[in-house]
Amino acid sequence: VGIMDEIPRLLDAVDEYLAEGYVRIKLKIEPGWDVDVVRAVRERIGDDVLLQVDANTAYTLRDAQHLARLDEFGLLLIEQPLEEEDVLGHAELARMLSTPICLDESITSVQSAAAAIRLGATSVINIKPGRVGGYLEARRIHDLAVAHGIPVWCGGMVESGIGRAANIALASLPGFTLPGDVSASDRFYETDITEPFVMEDGHLAVPTAPGLGVTPIPAILDEFTTSTEWISA
């Protein structure tokens, strides 16, 4: 749930997502929109709903004492609080907070993941296939994390049904033990280019057909196509 202009509007959005069956709430935070917001949401949803925050690199290590105020809310994790290149800063921050640190933008390859784990900069990893260069590298990061006992979850952007299917397949690997960002199609689209993914009891079914498991619906694809180009071999 993104940053909004007032807390009551945010609470209404959280209520709507929980009513739709989502089992985890992720809040975007930034300086000036953090502790009071998280407190309000935690009071609204209670202690049993998974709650995490995503800072998108908005803080520095100087904010460590302020970020430590989030510890009282029983967060699942705080995602990417510092700049993506500040892995050492994340390692120091991790020693100052009880809330687990999750790295997102800092993880661009299996090598960067290995370095972050070795330095103690992260205890959770968000794996976004597009950010790390594809699904083979995403699988390598998953395997590395499993070997080190690091839980992972699948991040997402605004994928169509094609990318969504691939992310759901990735998220079905055994190391993905935390709820991810892969949502139902209607989270972003009124009409998807594949059969829509529908959430049931907070879960999405993994496609079992060959390949990605889904195919575009020709009529819908034609409707949204703006141009075509044929390339001869």
Tab-separated table of C-alpha atoms in Angstrom, residues 79-167:
chain	number	residue	atom	x	y	z
A	79	GLU	CA	12.721	-3.667	3.311
A	80	GLN	CA	15.677	-1.729	1.873
A	81	PRO	CA	15.904	1.104	4.419
A	82	LEU	CA	19.257	2.459	3.142
A	83	GLU	CA	20.807	3.174	-0.246
A	84	GLU	CA	21.254	0.110	-2.421
A	85	GLU	CA	25.063	0.329	-2.378
A	86	ASP	CA	25.271	0.738	1.402
A	87	VAL	CA	25.568	-2.926	2.274
A	88	LEU	CA	27.895	-2.199	5.200
A	89	GLY	CA	25.401	0.322	6.524
A	90	HIS	CA	22.681	-2.298	6.394
A	91	ALA	CA	24.924	-4.686	8.308
A	92	GLU	CA	25.417	-2.077	11.034
A	93	LEU	CA	21.719	-1.204	11.084
A	94	ALA	CA	20.812	-4.882	11.418
A	95	ARG	CA	22.782	-5.000	14.667
A	96	MET	CA	20.794	-2.046	16.009
A	97	LEU	CA	17.259	-3.242	15.197
A	98	SER	CA	15.269	-6.271	16.258
A	99	THR	CA	13.108	-5.980	13.104
A	100	PRO	CA	14.671	-8.165	10.366
A	101	ILE	CA	16.363	-6.309	7.512
A	102	CYS	CA	15.312	-7.381	4.006
A	103	LEU	CA	17.331	-6.321	0.977
A	104	ASP	CA	15.711	-5.595	-2.376
A	105	GLU	CA	17.513	-3.092	-4.612
A	106	SER	CA	20.880	-4.173	-3.182
A	107	ILE	CA	20.438	-7.720	-4.511
A	108	THR	CA	21.319	-7.691	-8.201
A	109	SER	CA	23.029	-11.093	-8.533
A	110	VAL	CA	23.930	-14.208	-6.613
A	111	GLN	CA	27.304	-12.589	-5.872
A	112	SER	CA	25.740	-9.518	-4.261
A	113	ALA	CA	23.403	-11.771	-2.299
A	114	ALA	CA	26.321	-13.863	-1.041
A	115	ALA	CA	28.205	-10.753	0.060
A	116	ALA	CA	25.178	-9.338	1.892
A	117	ILE	CA	24.585	-12.619	3.707
A	118	ARG	CA	28.243	-12.944	4.675
A	119	LEU	CA	28.339	-9.389	6.050
A	120	GLY	CA	25.152	-9.879	8.030
A	121	ALA	CA	23.423	-7.119	6.071
A	122	THR	CA	20.244	-9.084	5.498
A	123	SER	CA	18.228	-11.854	7.089
A	124	VAL	CA	15.524	-11.877	4.381
A	125	ILE	CA	15.821	-11.410	0.609
A	126	ASN	CA	13.302	-10.082	-1.879
A	127	ILE	CA	13.960	-11.753	-5.235
A	128	LYS	CA	12.704	-9.824	-8.268
A	129	PRO	CA	13.537	-11.730	-11.470
A	130	GLY	CA	13.618	-8.558	-13.562
A	131	ARG	CA	16.055	-6.893	-11.190
A	132	VAL	CA	18.520	-9.792	-11.033
A	133	GLY	CA	18.584	-10.521	-14.769
A	134	GLY	CA	16.052	-13.310	-15.134
A	135	TYR	CA	14.738	-16.517	-13.664
A	136	LEU	CA	17.951	-18.552	-13.816
A	137	GLU	CA	19.744	-16.010	-11.618
A	138	ALA	CA	16.656	-15.759	-9.409
A	139	ARG	CA	16.823	-19.528	-8.916
A	140	ARG	CA	20.535	-19.300	-8.036
A	141	ILE	CA	19.811	-16.668	-5.391
A	142	HIS	CA	17.015	-18.834	-4.018
A	143	ASP	CA	19.352	-21.827	-3.761
A	144	LEU	CA	22.030	-19.729	-2.044
A	145	ALA	CA	19.511	-18.368	0.452
A	146	VAL	CA	18.165	-21.838	1.228
A	147	ALA	CA	21.714	-23.070	1.864
A	148	HIS	CA	22.171	-20.271	4.435
A	149	GLY	CA	18.743	-20.554	6.032
A	150	ILE	CA	17.654	-17.155	4.673
A	151	PRO	CA	13.932	-16.896	3.843
A	152	VAL	CA	13.046	-15.305	0.501
A	153	TRP	CA	9.923	-13.889	-1.092
A	154	CYS	CA	9.040	-12.974	-4.647
A	155	GLY	CA	8.898	-9.309	-5.522
A	156	GLY	CA	6.914	-8.046	-8.464
A	157	MET	CA	6.209	-4.963	-10.494
A	158	VAL	CA	3.136	-4.520	-12.704
A	159	GLU	CA	3.417	-7.720	-14.751
A	160	SER	CA	0.761	-8.891	-17.135
A	161	GLY	CA	-0.564	-12.425	-16.836
A	162	ILE	CA	2.520	-13.714	-18.658
A	163	GLY	CA	5.043	-12.295	-16.197
A	164	ARG	CA	2.706	-13.017	-13.312
A	165	ALA	CA	2.598	-16.710	-14.247
A	166	ALA	CA	6.386	-16.898	-14.278
A	167	ASN	CA	6.638	-15.168	-10.899
